[in-house]
Amino acid sequence: MSDKTYYYRVENAIDYNADDKIHEALDESIHSEPHYAEAIEIAKSCDKGSKPYIETIIKPKNMPEEELIINQDETHLLVLDTQYNTFELYRKLTEDEVKDAIREAGAWSVEQNGSDDIKDLAKDTFREDFSIKFDRWLNANNRDAIMEFDNADATFYYFRYNAEKDAIEFGDITNAGFKTEESIPVDYDLGVNANLEAAKEKMEELHPELTPSGGLHM
């Protein structure tokens, strides 16, 4: 199984009260190995294509111990929960599909509800997306720096995005490169403009002695 394959447990896919015939067919198939292929086809018919929720997306290595794999194909996995004697249906997801689910959920929801694997992937996803948007902002404004401040000595300060630190950094450009003065966490649930405005306001609060020279060119 590819390390980039994820499983999404399809919530309430098999409703035993409403789908007695499906349950009976699964129960019959499950005890007859020649019918395993039929069992997964029966179960797949219960998947209505709902959007995956990050709370129930896992990697194969994290499959609950009490769940016994019955059969699988290219798109789904059927398991028997031996603890509760019920069937569970999982839909296989690619990494890109999981990234889309992460984007839709947002950073706060991922932090509250995602597994460690989802959080790790989300970190890369949000960084990649924000970096692209940040670069587009720079290109659209034809600027190498974001915002300029000047102090009494007319020294200029700039904002930049540091993906490794998940922060917008405020500092000075010297002969040795960028010298960070302050680091302001990025809120990945907000866009580039909103994060830059928040960073600007924070810097004005921390350094009232600095005067904006030109402001943010949105």
mmCIF file of C-alpha atoms in Angstrom:
data_model
loop_
_atom_site.group_PDB
_atom_site.id
_atom_site.type_symbol
_atom_site.label_atom_id
_atom_site.label_comp_id
_atom_site.label_asym_id
_atom_site.label_seq_id
_atom_site.Cartn_x
_atom_site.Cartn_y
_atom_site.Cartn_z
ATOM 1 C CA MET A 1 0.000 0.000 0.000
ATOM 2 C CA SER A 2 1.402 3.395 -0.990
ATOM 3 C CA ASP A 3 2.440 5.616 1.899
ATOM 4 C CA LYS A 4 0.447 8.382 0.205
ATOM 5 C CA THR A 5 -2.821 6.461 0.378
ATOM 6 C CA TYR A 6 -5.306 7.468 3.065
ATOM 7 C CA TYR A 7 -8.530 5.852 4.248
ATOM 8 C CA TYR A 8 -11.741 7.760 4.840
ATOM 9 C CA ARG A 9 -14.294 5.935 6.984
ATOM 10 C CA VAL A 10 -17.578 6.557 5.213
ATOM 11 C CA GLU A 11 -19.909 7.679 7.985
ATOM 12 C CA ASN A 12 -23.127 5.658 8.311
ATOM 13 C CA ALA A 13 -22.493 4.003 4.949
ATOM 14 C CA ILE A 14 -24.159 0.796 6.055
ATOM 15 C CA ASP A 15 -27.368 1.555 7.921
ATOM 16 C CA TYR A 16 -28.426 -1.772 9.416
ATOM 17 C CA ASN A 17 -31.910 -0.577 10.254
ATOM 18 C CA ALA A 18 -32.640 0.786 6.779
ATOM 19 C CA ASP A 19 -30.542 -1.689 4.836
ATOM 20 C CA ASP A 20 -31.460 -5.089 6.248
ATOM 21 C CA LYS A 21 -31.000 -6.743 2.868
ATOM 22 C CA ILE A 22 -27.537 -5.249 2.487
ATOM 23 C CA HIS A 23 -26.619 -6.395 5.985
ATOM 24 C CA GLU A 24 -27.874 -9.901 5.308
ATOM 25 C CA ALA A 25 -25.999 -10.063 2.017
ATOM 26 C CA LEU A 26 -22.795 -8.840 3.659
ATOM 27 C CA ASP A 27 -23.179 -11.259 6.535
ATOM 28 C CA GLU A 28 -23.642 -14.134 4.111
ATOM 29 C CA SER A 29 -20.758 -13.088 1.892
ATOM 30 C CA ILE A 30 -18.402 -12.476 4.766
ATOM 31 C CA HIS A 31 -18.468 -16.114 5.800
ATOM 32 C CA SER A 32 -17.759 -17.404 2.322
ATOM 33 C CA GLU A 33 -14.392 -16.496 0.860
ATOM 34 C CA PRO A 34 -15.544 -16.891 -2.773
ATOM 35 C CA HIS A 35 -18.077 -14.148 -2.073
ATOM 36 C CA TYR A 36 -15.636 -11.585 -0.672
ATOM 37 C CA ALA A 37 -15.549 -9.706 -3.974
ATOM 38 C CA GLU A 38 -19.331 -9.578 -3.944
ATOM 39 C CA ALA A 39 -19.296 -8.274 -0.374
ATOM 40 C CA ILE A 40 -17.217 -5.234 -1.179
ATOM 41 C CA GLU A 41 -19.342 -4.433 -4.231
ATOM 42 C CA ILE A 42 -22.431 -4.561 -2.018
ATOM 43 C CA ALA A 43 -20.789 -2.279 0.519
ATOM 44 C CA LYS A 44 -19.551 0.171 -2.133
ATOM 45 C CA SER A 45 -23.121 0.691 -3.282
ATOM 46 C CA CYS A 46 -23.703 2.365 0.103
ATOM 47 C CA ASP A 47 -21.076 5.047 -0.542
ATOM 48 C CA LYS A 48 -22.983 8.092 -1.763
ATOM 49 C CA GLY A 49 -19.828 10.068 -2.475
ATOM 50 C CA SER A 50 -20.021 12.384 0.529
ATOM 51 C CA LYS A 51 -17.125 14.756 1.103
ATOM 52 C CA PRO A 52 -14.509 13.288 3.447
ATOM 53 C CA TYR A 53 -14.237 14.729 6.946
ATOM 54 C CA ILE A 54 -10.746 15.057 8.356
ATOM 55 C CA GLU A 55 -11.892 13.504 11.659
ATOM 56 C CA THR A 56 -12.243 10.098 10.017
ATOM 57 C CA ILE A 57 -9.292 10.124 7.613
ATOM 58 C CA ILE A 58 -6.460 7.813 8.641
ATOM 59 C CA LYS A 59 -3.396 6.162 7.171
ATOM 60 C CA PRO A 60 -3.285 2.361 6.770
ATOM 61 C CA LYS A 61 -0.835 1.994 9.662
ATOM 62 C CA ASN A 62 -3.420 3.530 11.995
ATOM 63 C CA MET A 63 -6.249 1.134 11.198
ATOM 64 C CA PRO A 64 -7.921 0.176 14.528
ATOM 65 C CA GLU A 65 -6.677 -3.181 15.812
ATOM 66 C CA GLU A 66 -10.187 -4.558 16.193
ATOM 67 C CA GLU A 67 -10.968 -4.024 12.524
ATOM 68 C CA LEU A 68 -10.351 -7.035 10.298
ATOM 69 C CA ILE A 69 -9.890 -6.416 6.579
ATOM 70 C CA ILE A 70 -12.388 -8.445 4.561
ATOM 71 C CA ASN A 71 -11.610 -7.282 1.067
ATOM 72 C CA GLN A 72 -10.438 -4.259 -0.869
ATOM 73 C CA ASP A 73 -10.127 -2.999 -4.406
ATOM 74 C CA GLU A 74 -8.654 0.110 -6.017
ATOM 75 C CA THR A 75 -11.147 2.488 -4.430
ATOM 76 C CA HIS A 76 -12.514 0.972 -1.209
ATOM 77 C CA LEU A 77 -11.743 -1.188 1.791
ATOM 78 C CA LEU A 78 -14.291 -3.297 3.671
ATOM 79 C CA VAL A 79 -13.543 -4.301 7.253
ATOM 80 C CA LEU A 80 -15.282 -6.156 10.044
ATOM 81 C CA ASP A 81 -15.193 -4.494 13.444
ATOM 82 C CA THR A 82 -14.723 -7.550 15.631
ATOM 83 C CA GLN A 83 -15.415 -5.572 18.787
ATOM 84 C CA TYR A 84 -18.933 -4.552 17.754
ATOM 85 C CA ASN A 85 -19.496 -7.159 15.023
ATOM 86 C CA THR A 86 -20.322 -4.475 12.461
ATOM 87 C CA PHE A 87 -19.024 -3.658 9.002
ATOM 88 C CA GLU A 88 -17.163 -0.467 8.181
ATOM 89 C CA LEU A 89 -16.517 0.891 4.719
ATOM 90 C CA TYR A 90 -13.447 2.974 3.919
ATOM 91 C CA ARG A 91 -12.886 4.969 0.760
ATOM 92 C CA LYS A 92 -9.288 5.256 -0.405
ATOM 93 C CA LEU A 93 -8.057 8.799 -0.906
ATOM 94 C CA THR A 94 -5.008 10.167 -2.655
ATOM 95 C CA GLU A 95 -2.814 12.723 -0.924
ATOM 96 C CA ASP A 96 -4.217 15.465 -3.164
ATOM 97 C CA GLU A 97 -7.777 14.544 -2.159
ATOM 98 C CA VAL A 98 -6.798 14.750 1.500
ATOM 99 C CA LYS A 99 -5.193 18.140 0.900
ATOM 100 C CA ASP A 100 -8.460 19.383 -0.588
ATOM 101 C CA ALA A 101 -10.299 18.149 2.526
ATOM 102 C CA ILE A 102 -7.735 19.931 4.705
ATOM 103 C CA ARG A 103 -8.192 23.202 2.814
ATOM 104 C CA GLU A 104 -11.956 22.977 3.160
ATOM 105 C CA ALA A 105 -11.733 22.215 6.873
ATOM 106 C CA GLY A 106 -9.303 25.043 7.637
ATOM 107 C CA ALA A 107 -6.371 25.309 10.004
ATOM 108 C CA TRP A 108 -8.378 25.601 13.242
ATOM 109 C CA SER A 109 -10.484 22.518 12.498
ATOM 110 C CA VAL A 110 -7.417 20.484 11.543
ATOM 111 C CA GLU A 111 -5.704 21.427 14.791
ATOM 112 C CA GLN A 112 -8.768 20.461 16.826
ATOM 113 C CA ASN A 113 -9.858 17.305 15.016
ATOM 114 C CA GLY A 114 -7.094 15.979 12.775
ATOM 115 C CA SER A 115 -4.807 13.059 13.497
ATOM 116 C CA ASP A 116 -1.042 13.606 13.715
ATOM 117 C CA ASP A 117 -0.692 12.428 10.101
ATOM 118 C CA ILE A 118 -3.331 14.919 8.960
ATOM 119 C CA LYS A 119 -1.711 17.732 10.944
ATOM 120 C CA ASP A 120 1.671 16.977 9.373
ATOM 121 C CA LEU A 121 0.198 17.023 5.878
ATOM 122 C CA ALA A 122 -1.816 20.156 6.703
ATOM 123 C CA LYS A 123 1.312 21.987 7.782
ATOM 124 C CA ASP A 124 2.924 21.363 4.405
ATOM 125 C CA THR A 125 -0.330 22.160 2.570
ATOM 126 C CA PHE A 126 -0.947 25.500 4.286
ATOM 127 C CA ARG A 127 2.690 26.531 3.927
ATOM 128 C CA GLU A 128 2.738 25.666 0.247
ATOM 129 C CA ASP A 129 -0.537 27.473 -0.459
ATOM 130 C CA PHE A 130 0.394 30.577 1.528
ATOM 131 C CA SER A 131 3.835 30.754 -0.073
ATOM 132 C CA ILE A 132 2.287 30.663 -3.549
ATOM 133 C CA LYS A 133 -0.236 33.358 -2.644
ATOM 134 C CA PHE A 134 2.492 35.439 -1.040
ATOM 135 C CA ASP A 135 4.656 35.242 -4.154
ATOM 136 C CA ARG A 136 1.681 36.214 -6.294
ATOM 137 C CA TRP A 137 1.123 39.213 -4.047
ATOM 138 C CA LEU A 138 4.746 40.239 -4.506
ATOM 139 C CA ASN A 139 4.573 39.834 -8.275
ATOM 140 C CA ALA A 140 1.284 41.708 -8.497
ATOM 141 C CA ASN A 141 2.795 44.612 -6.599
ATOM 142 C CA ASN A 142 6.182 44.330 -8.312
ATOM 143 C CA ARG A 143 7.960 44.456 -4.984
ATOM 144 C CA ASP A 144 10.809 42.578 -3.348
ATOM 145 C CA ALA A 145 9.705 43.655 0.131
ATOM 146 C CA ILE A 146 6.280 44.067 1.627
ATOM 147 C CA MET A 147 6.094 47.155 3.761
ATOM 148 C CA GLU A 148 8.543 49.876 4.574
ATOM 149 C CA PHE A 149 8.981 51.714 7.855
ATOM 150 C CA ASP A 150 11.545 54.347 8.578
ATOM 151 C CA ASN A 151 12.947 55.506 11.874
ATOM 152 C CA ALA A 152 14.775 58.714 12.739
ATOM 153 C CA ASP A 153 17.766 57.476 10.736
ATOM 154 C CA ALA A 154 15.599 56.690 7.716
ATOM 155 C CA THR A 155 16.372 52.990 8.005
ATOM 156 C CA PHE A 156 13.912 50.815 6.122
ATOM 157 C CA TYR A 157 12.237 47.721 7.542
ATOM 158 C CA TYR A 158 10.393 45.023 5.673
ATOM 159 C CA PHE A 159 8.008 42.115 6.045
ATOM 160 C CA ARG A 160 8.671 38.650 4.621
ATOM 161 C CA TYR A 161 7.093 35.195 4.945
ATOM 162 C CA ASN A 162 9.103 32.465 6.688
ATOM 163 C CA ALA A 163 7.424 29.118 5.955
ATOM 164 C CA GLU A 164 9.626 27.108 8.326
ATOM 165 C CA LYS A 165 8.524 29.258 11.251
ATOM 166 C CA ASP A 166 4.937 29.765 10.018
ATOM 167 C CA ALA A 167 5.489 33.467 10.531
ATOM 168 C CA ILE A 168 5.655 36.844 8.879
ATOM 169 C CA GLU A 169 8.947 38.360 9.885
ATOM 170 C CA PHE A 170 9.660 42.044 10.316
ATOM 171 C CA GLY A 171 13.212 43.230 9.938
ATOM 172 C CA ASP A 172 15.976 45.050 8.134
ATOM 173 C CA ILE A 173 17.893 44.149 5.009
ATOM 174 C CA THR A 174 21.630 44.398 5.651
ATOM 175 C CA ASN A 175 24.742 43.455 3.707
ATOM 176 C CA ALA A 176 24.585 40.086 5.460
ATOM 177 C CA GLY A 177 20.963 39.531 4.406
ATOM 178 C CA PHE A 178 17.638 39.789 6.175
ATOM 179 C CA LYS A 179 17.898 40.581 9.885
ATOM 180 C CA THR A 180 14.727 39.623 11.753
ATOM 181 C CA GLU A 181 13.513 42.020 14.452
ATOM 182 C CA GLU A 182 10.118 40.478 15.189
ATOM 183 C CA SER A 183 8.299 37.287 14.146
ATOM 184 C CA ILE A 184 4.491 37.290 13.907
ATOM 185 C CA PRO A 185 2.614 33.939 13.588
ATOM 186 C CA VAL A 186 0.619 33.414 10.400
ATOM 187 C CA ASP A 187 -3.092 32.623 10.701
ATOM 188 C CA TYR A 188 -3.619 30.184 7.837
ATOM 189 C CA ASP A 189 -7.377 30.646 8.045
ATOM 190 C CA LEU A 190 -6.813 34.196 6.773
ATOM 191 C CA GLY A 191 -5.510 35.353 3.414
ATOM 192 C CA VAL A 192 -2.244 37.132 2.653
ATOM 193 C CA ASN A 193 -3.710 40.632 2.863
ATOM 194 C CA ALA A 194 -5.336 40.002 6.251
ATOM 195 C CA ASN A 195 -2.117 38.517 7.657
ATOM 196 C CA LEU A 196 -0.078 41.452 6.390
ATOM 197 C CA GLU A 197 -2.516 43.928 7.905
ATOM 198 C CA ALA A 198 -2.355 42.050 11.211
ATOM 199 C CA ALA A 199 1.455 42.059 11.064
ATOM 200 C CA LYS A 200 1.493 45.780 10.261
ATOM 201 C CA GLU A 201 -0.803 46.566 13.200
ATOM 202 C CA LYS A 202 1.303 44.404 15.518
ATOM 203 C CA MET A 203 4.503 46.156 14.477
ATOM 204 C CA GLU A 204 2.971 49.596 14.965
ATOM 205 C CA GLU A 205 1.920 48.443 18.440
ATOM 206 C CA LEU A 206 5.364 47.064 19.316
ATOM 207 C CA HIS A 207 7.324 49.903 17.715
ATOM 208 C CA PRO A 208 5.390 53.162 17.935
ATOM 209 C CA GLU A 209 8.620 55.000 17.171
ATOM 210 C CA LEU A 210 8.536 53.719 13.588
ATOM 211 C CA THR A 211 6.591 55.579 10.954
ATOM 212 C CA PRO A 212 5.031 53.805 7.948
ATOM 213 C CA SER A 213 6.449 55.082 4.690
ATOM 214 C CA GLY A 214 3.899 54.340 2.027
ATOM 215 C CA GLY A 215 1.950 51.643 3.865
ATOM 216 C CA LEU A 216 0.808 48.361 2.443
ATOM 217 C CA HIS A 217 0.142 48.506 -1.283
ATOM 218 C CA MET A 218 -2.849 46.173 -1.511
#
